[in-house]
Coordinates of C-alpha atoms in Angstrom, one line a residue:
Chain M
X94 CA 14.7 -21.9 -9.1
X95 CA 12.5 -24.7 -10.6
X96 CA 12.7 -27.0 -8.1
X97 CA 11.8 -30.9 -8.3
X98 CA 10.0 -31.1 -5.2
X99 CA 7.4 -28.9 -6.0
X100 CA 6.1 -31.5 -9.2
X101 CA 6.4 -34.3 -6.5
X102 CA 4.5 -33.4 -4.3
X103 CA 1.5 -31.9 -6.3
X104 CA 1.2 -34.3 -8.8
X105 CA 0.0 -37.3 -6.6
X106 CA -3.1 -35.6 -5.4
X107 CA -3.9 -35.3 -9.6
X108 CA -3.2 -31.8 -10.0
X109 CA -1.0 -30.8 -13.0
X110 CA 1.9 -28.5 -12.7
X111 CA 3.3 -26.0 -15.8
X112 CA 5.9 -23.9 -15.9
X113 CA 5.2 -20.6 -17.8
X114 CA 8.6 -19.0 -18.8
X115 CA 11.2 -18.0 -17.5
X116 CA 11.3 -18.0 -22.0
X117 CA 7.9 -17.4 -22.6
X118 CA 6.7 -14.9 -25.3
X119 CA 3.5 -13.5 -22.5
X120 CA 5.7 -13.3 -19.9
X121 CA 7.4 -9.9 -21.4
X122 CA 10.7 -10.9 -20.4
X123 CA 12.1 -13.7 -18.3
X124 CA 9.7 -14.5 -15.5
X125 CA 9.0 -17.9 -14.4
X126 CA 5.6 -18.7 -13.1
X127 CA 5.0 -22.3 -12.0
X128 CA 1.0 -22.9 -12.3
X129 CA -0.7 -25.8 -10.5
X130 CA -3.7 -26.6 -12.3
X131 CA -7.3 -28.8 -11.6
X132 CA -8.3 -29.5 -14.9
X133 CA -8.0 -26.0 -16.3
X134 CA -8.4 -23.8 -13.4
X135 CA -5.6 -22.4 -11.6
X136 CA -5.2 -23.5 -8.1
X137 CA -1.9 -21.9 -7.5
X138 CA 0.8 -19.6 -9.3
X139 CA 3.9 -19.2 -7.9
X140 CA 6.4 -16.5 -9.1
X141 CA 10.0 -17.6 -9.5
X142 CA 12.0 -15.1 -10.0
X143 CA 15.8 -13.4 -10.1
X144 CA 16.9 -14.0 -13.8
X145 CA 17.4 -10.9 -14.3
X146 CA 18.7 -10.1 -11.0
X147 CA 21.4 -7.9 -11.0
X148 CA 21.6 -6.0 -7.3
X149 CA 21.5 -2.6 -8.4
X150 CA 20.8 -1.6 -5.0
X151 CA 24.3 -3.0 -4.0
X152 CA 25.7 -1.7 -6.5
X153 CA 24.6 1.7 -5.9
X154 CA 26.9 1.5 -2.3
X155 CA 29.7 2.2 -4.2
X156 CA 28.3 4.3 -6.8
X157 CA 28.5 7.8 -6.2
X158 CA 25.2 10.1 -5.9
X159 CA 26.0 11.4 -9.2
X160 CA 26.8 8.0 -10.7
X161 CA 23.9 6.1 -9.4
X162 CA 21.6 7.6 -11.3
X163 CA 22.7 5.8 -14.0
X164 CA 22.7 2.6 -13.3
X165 CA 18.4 2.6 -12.2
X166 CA 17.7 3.2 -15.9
X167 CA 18.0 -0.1 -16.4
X168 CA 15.6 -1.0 -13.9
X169 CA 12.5 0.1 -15.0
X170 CA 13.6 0.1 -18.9
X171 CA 10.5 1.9 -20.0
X172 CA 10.7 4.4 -17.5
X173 CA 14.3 5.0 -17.5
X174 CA 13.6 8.9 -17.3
X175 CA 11.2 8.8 -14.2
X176 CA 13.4 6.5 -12.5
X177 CA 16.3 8.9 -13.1
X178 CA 14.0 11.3 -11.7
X179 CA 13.2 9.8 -8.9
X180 CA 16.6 9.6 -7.5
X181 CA 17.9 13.2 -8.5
X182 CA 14.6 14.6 -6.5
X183 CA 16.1 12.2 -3.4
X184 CA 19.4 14.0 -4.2
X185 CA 18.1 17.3 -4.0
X186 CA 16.1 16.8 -1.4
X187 CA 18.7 15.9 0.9
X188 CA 21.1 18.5 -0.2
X189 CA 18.1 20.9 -0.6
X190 CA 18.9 22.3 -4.1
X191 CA 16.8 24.3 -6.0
X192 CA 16.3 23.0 -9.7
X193 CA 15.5 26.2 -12.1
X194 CA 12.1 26.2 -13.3
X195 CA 13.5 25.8 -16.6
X196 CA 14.9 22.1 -15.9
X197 CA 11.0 21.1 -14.1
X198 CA 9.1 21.9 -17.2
X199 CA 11.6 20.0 -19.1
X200 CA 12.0 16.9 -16.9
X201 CA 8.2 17.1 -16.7
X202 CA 7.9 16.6 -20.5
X203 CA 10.1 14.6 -20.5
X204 CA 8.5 12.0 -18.0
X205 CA 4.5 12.5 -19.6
X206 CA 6.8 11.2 -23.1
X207 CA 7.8 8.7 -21.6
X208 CA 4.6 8.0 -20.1
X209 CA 3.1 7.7 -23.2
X210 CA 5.8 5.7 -24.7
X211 CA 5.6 3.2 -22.3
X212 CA 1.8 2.9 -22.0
X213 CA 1.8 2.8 -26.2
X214 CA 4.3 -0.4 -25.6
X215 CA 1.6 -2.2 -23.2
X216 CA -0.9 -1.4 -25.7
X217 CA 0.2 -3.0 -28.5
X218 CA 2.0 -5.8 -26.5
X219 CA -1.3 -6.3 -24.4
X220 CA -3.2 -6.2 -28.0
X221 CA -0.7 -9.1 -29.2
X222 CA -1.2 -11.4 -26.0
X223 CA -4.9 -11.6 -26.9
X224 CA -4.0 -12.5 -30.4
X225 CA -4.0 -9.2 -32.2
X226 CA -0.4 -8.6 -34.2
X227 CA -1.6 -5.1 -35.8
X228 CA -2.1 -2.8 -32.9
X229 CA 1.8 -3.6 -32.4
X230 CA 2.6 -1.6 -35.7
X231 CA 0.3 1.0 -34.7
X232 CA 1.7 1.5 -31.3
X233 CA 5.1 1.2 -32.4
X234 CA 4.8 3.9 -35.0
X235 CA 4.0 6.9 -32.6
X236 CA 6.5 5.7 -30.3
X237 CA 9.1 6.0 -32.7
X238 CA 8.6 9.4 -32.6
X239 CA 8.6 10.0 -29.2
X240 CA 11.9 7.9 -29.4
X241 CA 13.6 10.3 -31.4
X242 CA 12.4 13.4 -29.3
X243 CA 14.4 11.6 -27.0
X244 CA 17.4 10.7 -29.1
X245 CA 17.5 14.2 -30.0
X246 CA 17.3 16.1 -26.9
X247 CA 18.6 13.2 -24.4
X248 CA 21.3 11.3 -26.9
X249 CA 19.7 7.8 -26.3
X250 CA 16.1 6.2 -27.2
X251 CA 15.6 4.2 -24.0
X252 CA 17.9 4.7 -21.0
X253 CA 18.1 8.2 -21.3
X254 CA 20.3 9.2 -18.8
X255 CA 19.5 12.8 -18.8
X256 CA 18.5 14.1 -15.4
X257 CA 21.3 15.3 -13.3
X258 CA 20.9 16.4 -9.4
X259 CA 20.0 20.2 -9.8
X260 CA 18.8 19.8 -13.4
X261 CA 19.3 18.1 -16.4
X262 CA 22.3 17.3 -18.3
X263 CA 22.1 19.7 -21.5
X264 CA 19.9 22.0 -23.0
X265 CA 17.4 20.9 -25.2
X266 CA 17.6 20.3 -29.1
X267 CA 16.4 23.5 -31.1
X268 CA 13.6 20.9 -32.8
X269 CA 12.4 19.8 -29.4
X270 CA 9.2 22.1 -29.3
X271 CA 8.3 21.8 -33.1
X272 CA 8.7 17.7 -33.0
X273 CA 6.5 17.7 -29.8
X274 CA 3.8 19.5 -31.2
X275 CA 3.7 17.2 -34.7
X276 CA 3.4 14.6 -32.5
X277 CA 0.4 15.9 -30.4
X278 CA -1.0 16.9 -34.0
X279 CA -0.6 13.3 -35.2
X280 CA -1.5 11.1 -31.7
X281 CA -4.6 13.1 -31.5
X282 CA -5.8 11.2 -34.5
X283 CA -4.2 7.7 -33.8
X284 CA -5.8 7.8 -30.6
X285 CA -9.2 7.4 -31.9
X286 CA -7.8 4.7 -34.3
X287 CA -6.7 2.9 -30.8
X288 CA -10.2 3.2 -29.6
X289 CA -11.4 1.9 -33.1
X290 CA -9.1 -1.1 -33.2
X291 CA -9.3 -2.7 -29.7
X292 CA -11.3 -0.5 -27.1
X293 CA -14.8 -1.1 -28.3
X294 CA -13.5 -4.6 -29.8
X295 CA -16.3 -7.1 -29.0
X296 CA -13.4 -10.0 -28.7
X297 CA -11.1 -7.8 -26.5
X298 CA -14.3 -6.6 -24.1
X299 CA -15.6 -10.0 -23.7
X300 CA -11.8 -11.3 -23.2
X301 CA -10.8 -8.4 -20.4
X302 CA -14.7 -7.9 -18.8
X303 CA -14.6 -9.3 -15.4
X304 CA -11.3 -11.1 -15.6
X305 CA -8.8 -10.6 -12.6
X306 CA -10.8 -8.7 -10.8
X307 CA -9.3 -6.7 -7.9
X308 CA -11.1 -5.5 -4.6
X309 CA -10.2 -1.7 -3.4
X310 CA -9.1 -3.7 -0.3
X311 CA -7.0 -6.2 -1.8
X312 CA -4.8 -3.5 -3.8
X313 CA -4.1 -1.4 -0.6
X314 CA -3.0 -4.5 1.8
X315 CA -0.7 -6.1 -1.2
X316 CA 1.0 -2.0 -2.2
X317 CA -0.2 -2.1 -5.6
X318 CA 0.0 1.4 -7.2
X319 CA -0.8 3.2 -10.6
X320 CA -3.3 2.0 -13.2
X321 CA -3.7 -1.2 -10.9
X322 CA -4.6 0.3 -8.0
X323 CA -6.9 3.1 -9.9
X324 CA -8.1 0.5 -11.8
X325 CA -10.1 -0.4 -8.2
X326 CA -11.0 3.2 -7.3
X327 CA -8.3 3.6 -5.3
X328 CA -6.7 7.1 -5.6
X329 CA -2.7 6.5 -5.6
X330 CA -1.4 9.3 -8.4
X331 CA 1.5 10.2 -6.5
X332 CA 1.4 13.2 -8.8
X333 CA -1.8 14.4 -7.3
X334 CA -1.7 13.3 -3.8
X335 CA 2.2 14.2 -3.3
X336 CA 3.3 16.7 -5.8
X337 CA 6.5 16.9 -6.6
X338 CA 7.8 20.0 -9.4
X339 CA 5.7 21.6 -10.9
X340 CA 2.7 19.0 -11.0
X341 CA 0.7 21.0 -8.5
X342 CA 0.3 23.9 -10.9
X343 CA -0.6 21.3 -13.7
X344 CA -4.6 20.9 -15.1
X345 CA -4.8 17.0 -15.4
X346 CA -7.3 14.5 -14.1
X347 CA -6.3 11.5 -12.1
X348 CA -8.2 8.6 -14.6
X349 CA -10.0 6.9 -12.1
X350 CA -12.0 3.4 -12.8
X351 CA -14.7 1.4 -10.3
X352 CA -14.7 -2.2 -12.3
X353 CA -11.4 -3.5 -10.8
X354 CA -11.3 -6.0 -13.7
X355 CA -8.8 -5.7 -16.6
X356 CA -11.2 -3.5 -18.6
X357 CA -11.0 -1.0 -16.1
X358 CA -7.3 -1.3 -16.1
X359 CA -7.4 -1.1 -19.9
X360 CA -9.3 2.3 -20.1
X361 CA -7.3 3.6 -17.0
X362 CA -4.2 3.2 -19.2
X363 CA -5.1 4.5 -22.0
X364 CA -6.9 7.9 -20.4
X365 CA -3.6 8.3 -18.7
X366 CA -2.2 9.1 -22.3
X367 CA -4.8 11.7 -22.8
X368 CA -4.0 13.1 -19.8
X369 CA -0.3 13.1 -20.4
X370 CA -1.2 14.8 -23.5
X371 CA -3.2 17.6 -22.0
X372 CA 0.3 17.9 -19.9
X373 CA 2.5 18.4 -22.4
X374 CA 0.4 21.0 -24.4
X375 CA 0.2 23.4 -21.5
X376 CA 4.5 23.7 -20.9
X377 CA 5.7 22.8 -24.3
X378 CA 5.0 26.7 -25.5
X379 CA 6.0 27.8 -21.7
X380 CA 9.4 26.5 -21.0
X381 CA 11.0 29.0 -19.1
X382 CA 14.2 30.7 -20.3
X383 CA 16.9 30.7 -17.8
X384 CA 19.6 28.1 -16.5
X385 CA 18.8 24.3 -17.5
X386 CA 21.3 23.5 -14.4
X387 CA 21.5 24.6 -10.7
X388 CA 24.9 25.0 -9.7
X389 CA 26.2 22.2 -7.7
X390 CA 29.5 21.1 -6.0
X391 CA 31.6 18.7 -7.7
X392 CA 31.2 16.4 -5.4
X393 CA 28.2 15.6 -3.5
X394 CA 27.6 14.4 0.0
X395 CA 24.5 13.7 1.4
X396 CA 24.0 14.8 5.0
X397 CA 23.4 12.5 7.6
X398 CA 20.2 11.0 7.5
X399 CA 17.5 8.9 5.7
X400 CA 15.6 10.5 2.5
X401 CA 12.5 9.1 1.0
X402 CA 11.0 10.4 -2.3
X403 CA 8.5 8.7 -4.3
X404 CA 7.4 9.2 -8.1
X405 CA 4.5 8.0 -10.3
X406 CA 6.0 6.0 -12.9
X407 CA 4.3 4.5 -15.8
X408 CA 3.5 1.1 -13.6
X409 CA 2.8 3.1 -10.2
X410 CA 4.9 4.5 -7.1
X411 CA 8.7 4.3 -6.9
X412 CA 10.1 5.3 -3.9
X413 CA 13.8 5.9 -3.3
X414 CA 14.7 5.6 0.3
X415 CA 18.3 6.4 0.8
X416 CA 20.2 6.3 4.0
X417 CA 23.4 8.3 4.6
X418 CA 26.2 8.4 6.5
X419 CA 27.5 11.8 5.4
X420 CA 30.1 10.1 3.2
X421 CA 30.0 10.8 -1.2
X422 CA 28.1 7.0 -1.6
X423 CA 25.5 5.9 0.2
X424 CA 25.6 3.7 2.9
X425 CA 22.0 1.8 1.8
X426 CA 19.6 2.5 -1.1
X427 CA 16.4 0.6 -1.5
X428 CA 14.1 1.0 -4.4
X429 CA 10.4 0.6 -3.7
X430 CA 9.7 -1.0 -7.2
X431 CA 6.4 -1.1 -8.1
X432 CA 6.5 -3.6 -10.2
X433 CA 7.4 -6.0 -6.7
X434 CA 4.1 -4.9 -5.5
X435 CA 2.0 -5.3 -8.1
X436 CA 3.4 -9.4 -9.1
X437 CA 2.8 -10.0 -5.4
X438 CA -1.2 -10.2 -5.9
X439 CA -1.5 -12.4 -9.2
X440 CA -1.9 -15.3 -7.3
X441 CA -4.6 -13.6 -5.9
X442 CA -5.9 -12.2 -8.6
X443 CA -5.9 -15.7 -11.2
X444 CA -6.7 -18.2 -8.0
X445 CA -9.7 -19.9 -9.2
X446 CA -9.9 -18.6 -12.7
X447 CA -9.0 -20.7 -16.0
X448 CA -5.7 -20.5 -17.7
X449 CA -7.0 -19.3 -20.4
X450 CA -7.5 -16.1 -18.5
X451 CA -4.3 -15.9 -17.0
X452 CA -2.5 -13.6 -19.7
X453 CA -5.4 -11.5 -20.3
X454 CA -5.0 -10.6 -16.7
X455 CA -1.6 -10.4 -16.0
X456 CA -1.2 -8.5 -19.5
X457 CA -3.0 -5.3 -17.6
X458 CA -0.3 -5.4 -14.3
X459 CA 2.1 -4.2 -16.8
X460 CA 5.0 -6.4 -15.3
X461 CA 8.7 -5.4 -16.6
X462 CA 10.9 -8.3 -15.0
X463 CA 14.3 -5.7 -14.4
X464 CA 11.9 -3.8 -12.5
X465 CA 10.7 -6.6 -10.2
X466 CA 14.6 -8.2 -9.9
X467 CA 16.9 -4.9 -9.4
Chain Z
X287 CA -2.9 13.8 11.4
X288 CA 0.6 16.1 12.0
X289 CA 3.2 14.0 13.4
X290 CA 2.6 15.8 16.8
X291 CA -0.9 14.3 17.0
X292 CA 0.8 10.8 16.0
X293 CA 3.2 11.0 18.8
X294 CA 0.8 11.6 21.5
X295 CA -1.7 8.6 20.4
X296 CA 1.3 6.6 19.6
X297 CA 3.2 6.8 23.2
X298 CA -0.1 6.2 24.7
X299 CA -1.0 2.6 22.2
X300 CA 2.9 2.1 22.8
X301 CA 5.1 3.5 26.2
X302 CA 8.1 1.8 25.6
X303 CA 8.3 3.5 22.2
X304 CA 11.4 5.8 21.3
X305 CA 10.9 8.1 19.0
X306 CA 13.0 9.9 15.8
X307 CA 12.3 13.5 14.7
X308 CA 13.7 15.6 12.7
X309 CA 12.8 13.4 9.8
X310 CA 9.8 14.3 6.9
X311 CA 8.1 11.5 8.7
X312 CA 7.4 10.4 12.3
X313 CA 10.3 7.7 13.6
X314 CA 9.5 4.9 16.2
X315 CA 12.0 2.4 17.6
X316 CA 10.1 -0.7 18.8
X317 CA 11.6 -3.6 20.3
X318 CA 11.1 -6.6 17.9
X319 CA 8.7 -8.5 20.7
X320 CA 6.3 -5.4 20.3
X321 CA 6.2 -5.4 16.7
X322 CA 3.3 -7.4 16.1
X323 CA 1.0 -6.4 18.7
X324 CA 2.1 -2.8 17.7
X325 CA 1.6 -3.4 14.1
X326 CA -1.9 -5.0 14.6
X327 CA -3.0 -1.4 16.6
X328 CA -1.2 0.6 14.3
X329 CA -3.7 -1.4 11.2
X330 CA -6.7 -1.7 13.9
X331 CA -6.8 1.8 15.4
X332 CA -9.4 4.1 14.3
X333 CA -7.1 6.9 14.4
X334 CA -4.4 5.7 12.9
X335 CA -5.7 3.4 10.1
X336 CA -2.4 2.4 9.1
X337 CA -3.4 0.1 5.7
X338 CA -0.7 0.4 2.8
X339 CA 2.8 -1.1 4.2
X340 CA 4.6 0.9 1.1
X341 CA 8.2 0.1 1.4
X342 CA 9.8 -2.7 3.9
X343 CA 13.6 -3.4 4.0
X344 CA 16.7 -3.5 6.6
X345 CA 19.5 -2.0 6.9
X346 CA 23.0 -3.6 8.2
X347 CA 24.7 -1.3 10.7
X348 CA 27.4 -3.9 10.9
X349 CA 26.8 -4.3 15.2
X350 CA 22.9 -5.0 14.2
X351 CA 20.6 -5.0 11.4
X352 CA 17.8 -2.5 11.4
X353 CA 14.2 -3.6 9.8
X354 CA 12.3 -0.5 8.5
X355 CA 9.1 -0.2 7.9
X356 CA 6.9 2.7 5.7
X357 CA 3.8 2.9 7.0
X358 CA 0.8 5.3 5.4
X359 CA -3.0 5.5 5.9
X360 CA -5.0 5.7 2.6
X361 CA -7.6 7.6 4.4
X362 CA -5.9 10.2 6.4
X363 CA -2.7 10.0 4.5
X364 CA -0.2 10.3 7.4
X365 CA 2.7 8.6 7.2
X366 CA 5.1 6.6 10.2
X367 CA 8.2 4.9 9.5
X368 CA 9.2 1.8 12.1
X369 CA 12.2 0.6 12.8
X370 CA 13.5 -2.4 14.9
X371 CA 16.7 -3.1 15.7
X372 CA 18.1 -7.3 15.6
X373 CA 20.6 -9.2 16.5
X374 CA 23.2 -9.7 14.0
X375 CA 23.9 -13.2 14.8
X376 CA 20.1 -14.1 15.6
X377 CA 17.8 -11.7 13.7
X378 CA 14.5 -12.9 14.1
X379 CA 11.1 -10.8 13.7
X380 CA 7.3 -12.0 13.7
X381 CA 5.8 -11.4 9.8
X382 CA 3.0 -8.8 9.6
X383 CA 2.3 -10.3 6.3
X384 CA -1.6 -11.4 7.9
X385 CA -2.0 -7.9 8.3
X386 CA -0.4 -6.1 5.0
X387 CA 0.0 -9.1 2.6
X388 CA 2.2 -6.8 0.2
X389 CA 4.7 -8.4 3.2
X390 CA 4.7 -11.5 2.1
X391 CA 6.7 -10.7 -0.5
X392 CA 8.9 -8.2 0.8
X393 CA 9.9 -10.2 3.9
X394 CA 11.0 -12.9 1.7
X395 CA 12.9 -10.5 -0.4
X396 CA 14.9 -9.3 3.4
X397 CA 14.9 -13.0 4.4
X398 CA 17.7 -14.3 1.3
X399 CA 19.4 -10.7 1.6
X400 CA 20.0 -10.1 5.1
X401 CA 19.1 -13.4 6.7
X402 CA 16.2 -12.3 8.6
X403 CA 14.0 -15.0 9.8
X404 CA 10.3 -14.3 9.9
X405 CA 8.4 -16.2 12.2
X406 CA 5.2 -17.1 11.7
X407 CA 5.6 -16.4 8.0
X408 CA 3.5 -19.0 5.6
X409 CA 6.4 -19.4 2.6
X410 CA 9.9 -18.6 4.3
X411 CA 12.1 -19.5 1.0
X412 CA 14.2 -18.2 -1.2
X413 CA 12.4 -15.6 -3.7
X414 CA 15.3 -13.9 -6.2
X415 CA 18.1 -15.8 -5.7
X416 CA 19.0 -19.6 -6.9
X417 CA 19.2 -23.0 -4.8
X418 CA 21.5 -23.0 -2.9
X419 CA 22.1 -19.4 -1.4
X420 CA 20.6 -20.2 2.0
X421 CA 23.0 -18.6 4.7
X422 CA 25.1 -16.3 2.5
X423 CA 22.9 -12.8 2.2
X424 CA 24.2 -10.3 -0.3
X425 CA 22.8 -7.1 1.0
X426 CA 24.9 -7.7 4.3
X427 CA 28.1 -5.4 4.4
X428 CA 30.4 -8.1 5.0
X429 CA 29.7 -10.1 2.0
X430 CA 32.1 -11.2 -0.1
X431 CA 31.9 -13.3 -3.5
X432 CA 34.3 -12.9 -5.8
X433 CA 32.4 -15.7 -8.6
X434 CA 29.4 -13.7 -7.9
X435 CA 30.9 -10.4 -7.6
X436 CA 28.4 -7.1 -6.8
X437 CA 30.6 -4.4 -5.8
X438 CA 31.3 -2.5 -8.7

């Protein structure tokens, strides 16, 4: 992947070339960027990626439609339940089963959790890029308890495995509701502590102001979606626009931002939370009684045909585009990852910046590498 | 705009176009010579205002490969899938990634899996995979590895 010729041919016109990763401790994982810098601004960044490559979408051509779900929670590690999600609503949709109200509220918890672990993750993370260790403790403490909601209810902390075409796999723990509300108790104070530690940080705003800064224009032609894409003013909450459960009877705002910069990707993130907050509070007293399951054949065969569903993740829109041949696997699955999307416009977004910049920027696209392989 | 709407303003832009229904979403079948004065109407039109390329991939039908295409407008929100079928043995499309740059990307990602050449296309190389992969495209149905095994 790091090829030779590149450093050739750049370095005679004076330019210097670095590689950044694939092991690199801002790079979240093991992507490789090779930078070509004038002095110390950025005249090009190239992404090199596939270490983590794994071809889940070939893979899933001899997985079965219950067994593929499986394997795309380890695409999207921090999202494992949404992913999951994703692909049971293309399930459903193309064998047009009806998932007990029961099963919504709970998969729509689930997924704001989830949310909000992943979002506390890039917090403290994103905090520890731009040289601040302690927000990582702080972050890491409230998602330990949304980690063992999950442990509880799901049986694992991170690739949950829980949603099942036509429902989810088991009913929930008796603790579920009480440990759901301690934590809403206890986040609602942490949050301002957030605020207190980084938000109106003098250091952090003059780092993220007016870095990376992203045109409405820009994110539409290169895909971008979620907190990126809001973070320009451009409306792209699947969850609003195309609702899918029960997020059309849901109060929540869509956290919308006009600065384009990091900032604005910052606070987009972290009103999400709130909002994922607000979520949770109105179903955790209101899960419905009833079935957890919809009742399904053994064995499941798609009709003939091409499904597409998409879902807001915590990084933006995945779609699931299946094609089917009527047979029990399909015959070609593509994820529409948004992590893809949203790499494809750092170079872009850094071109002409200093390096120095560089992580505070890519910090807010919220990359996860398995995401952007498959 | 309902898909009804679409299909009238479409055949008009487009009379050789075939169309798919039945579908959530408006199908066209264009012949890959159209594609890029198509896709620069589809972007262009006032109507239409095709500007988010969401999701671009093929498919290998094992006679031909099939490029699909997601299309949606931010500002009406109506959505249009395109598909194109290729020669197997010569598959070979213009990029659109001038128009959507999110292509860039994603045609590089169908160029090392199917072996679809983009012409026209600033960076044709390999994007996931290592050195060395040219010509042997895992996504293709009748690939076989058995160092690099896939199929599980």
């Amino acid at each position: 992947m790091y090829r030779t010729t590149d450093i050739l041919t750049s370095s005679t016109s004076g330019d210097m070339v670095i590689n950044v990763g694939p092991q690199h401790p801002a790079t979240h994982g093991v992507l490789h960027l090779v930078i070509t810098l004038n002095g110390e601004t950025i005249k090009k960044i190239e992404p090199h990626l596939g270490y983590i490559h794994r071809s889940i979408e070939k893979m899933c051509e001899s997985l079965t439609y219950r067994q593929f779900i499986y394997v795309t929670s380890r695409m999207d590690y921090l999202s494992a339940h949404i992913n999951n999600h994703a692909c049971a609503l293309c399930v459903e949709k193309g064998l047009q089963i009806e998932v007990p109200p029961r099963a919504q509220v709970v998969r729509v918890i689930l997924d704001e959790l989830t949310r909000i672990a992943s979002h506390e993750l890039w917090w403290g993370a994103m905090a520890m890029d731009l040289g601040a260790f302690t927000p990582f403790f702080h972050a890491f403490r409230e998602r330990e308890m949304i980690n063992e909601i999950m442990e509880e209810t799901c049986g694992a902390r991170l690739t949950m495995n829980y949603i099942v075409p036509g429902g989810v796999m088991m009913d929930i723990h008796p603790n579920f509701q009480k440990k759901i509300k301690e934590f809403i108790v206890l986040y609602k104070q942490k949050i301002n502590e957030y605020h207190e530690l980084v938000t109106g940080n003098v250091i952090f705003e003059n780092r993220m102001k007016n870095i990376g800064t992203l045109t409405a224009e820009q994110v539409i032609s290169y895909g971008c979606s979620g907190p990126v894409a809001r973070g320009s003013g451009v409306k792209s909450d699947i969850r609003k626009l195309y609702p899918y459960e029960i997020y059309d009877k849901l109060d929540f705002e869509e956290a919308l931002e006009t600065g384009g910069d990091s900032y604005a990707r910052y606070l987009i993130r972290m009103r999400e939370m709130e909002q994922s907050i607000k979520i949770i509070e109105q179903l955790v007293d209101n899960i419905p009684d009833g079935d957890f399951q919809a009742k399904t054949k053994a064995v499941l065969k798609l009709p003939k045909g091409e499904f597409y569903t998409s879902v807001e993740t915590a990084r933006g829109e995945l779609g699931v585009y299946i094609v089917s041949e009527g047979g029990t696997t399909p015959y070609r699955i593509k994820f529409r990852s948004p992590g893809f999307s949203n790499l494809s416009i750092l170079n872009d977004m850094v071109k002409g910046g200093k390096i120095g910049d560089l992580i505070a920027a890519m910090g807010t696209l919220d990359l996860v590498i398995p995401d952007i392989d498959r | 705009m309902m898909n009804e709407e679409l299909k009238n303003l479409i055949s008009e832009l487009l009379p050789t176009a075939v169309f798919e229904e039945g579908n959530e979403w408006l199908g066209v079948n264009v012949e890959p010579q159209d594609w890029l004065a198509f896709a620069q109407q589809l972007s262009n039109n006032d109507l239409l205002k095709f500007d988010s390329l969401f999701c671009l991939t093929c498919v290998d039908w094992k006679t031909h490969l099939t490029m699909v295409y997601h299309l949606r407008s931010t500002h009406f929100r109506h959505h249009l899938v395109v598909k194109s079928k290729l020669d197997r043995n010569k598959a070979e499309i213009e990029t659109v990634s001038h128009i959507w740059r999110t292509a860039e990307f994603h045609e590089r990602e169908v160029y090392e899996m199917f072996g679809v050449n983009f012409l026209n296309h600033p960076d044709l190389r390999l994007l996931i995979l290592p050195d060395g992969w040219e010509g042997k495209n895992p996504l293709r149905k009748d690939f076989e590895d058995p160092v690099n095994m896939i199929k599980l």
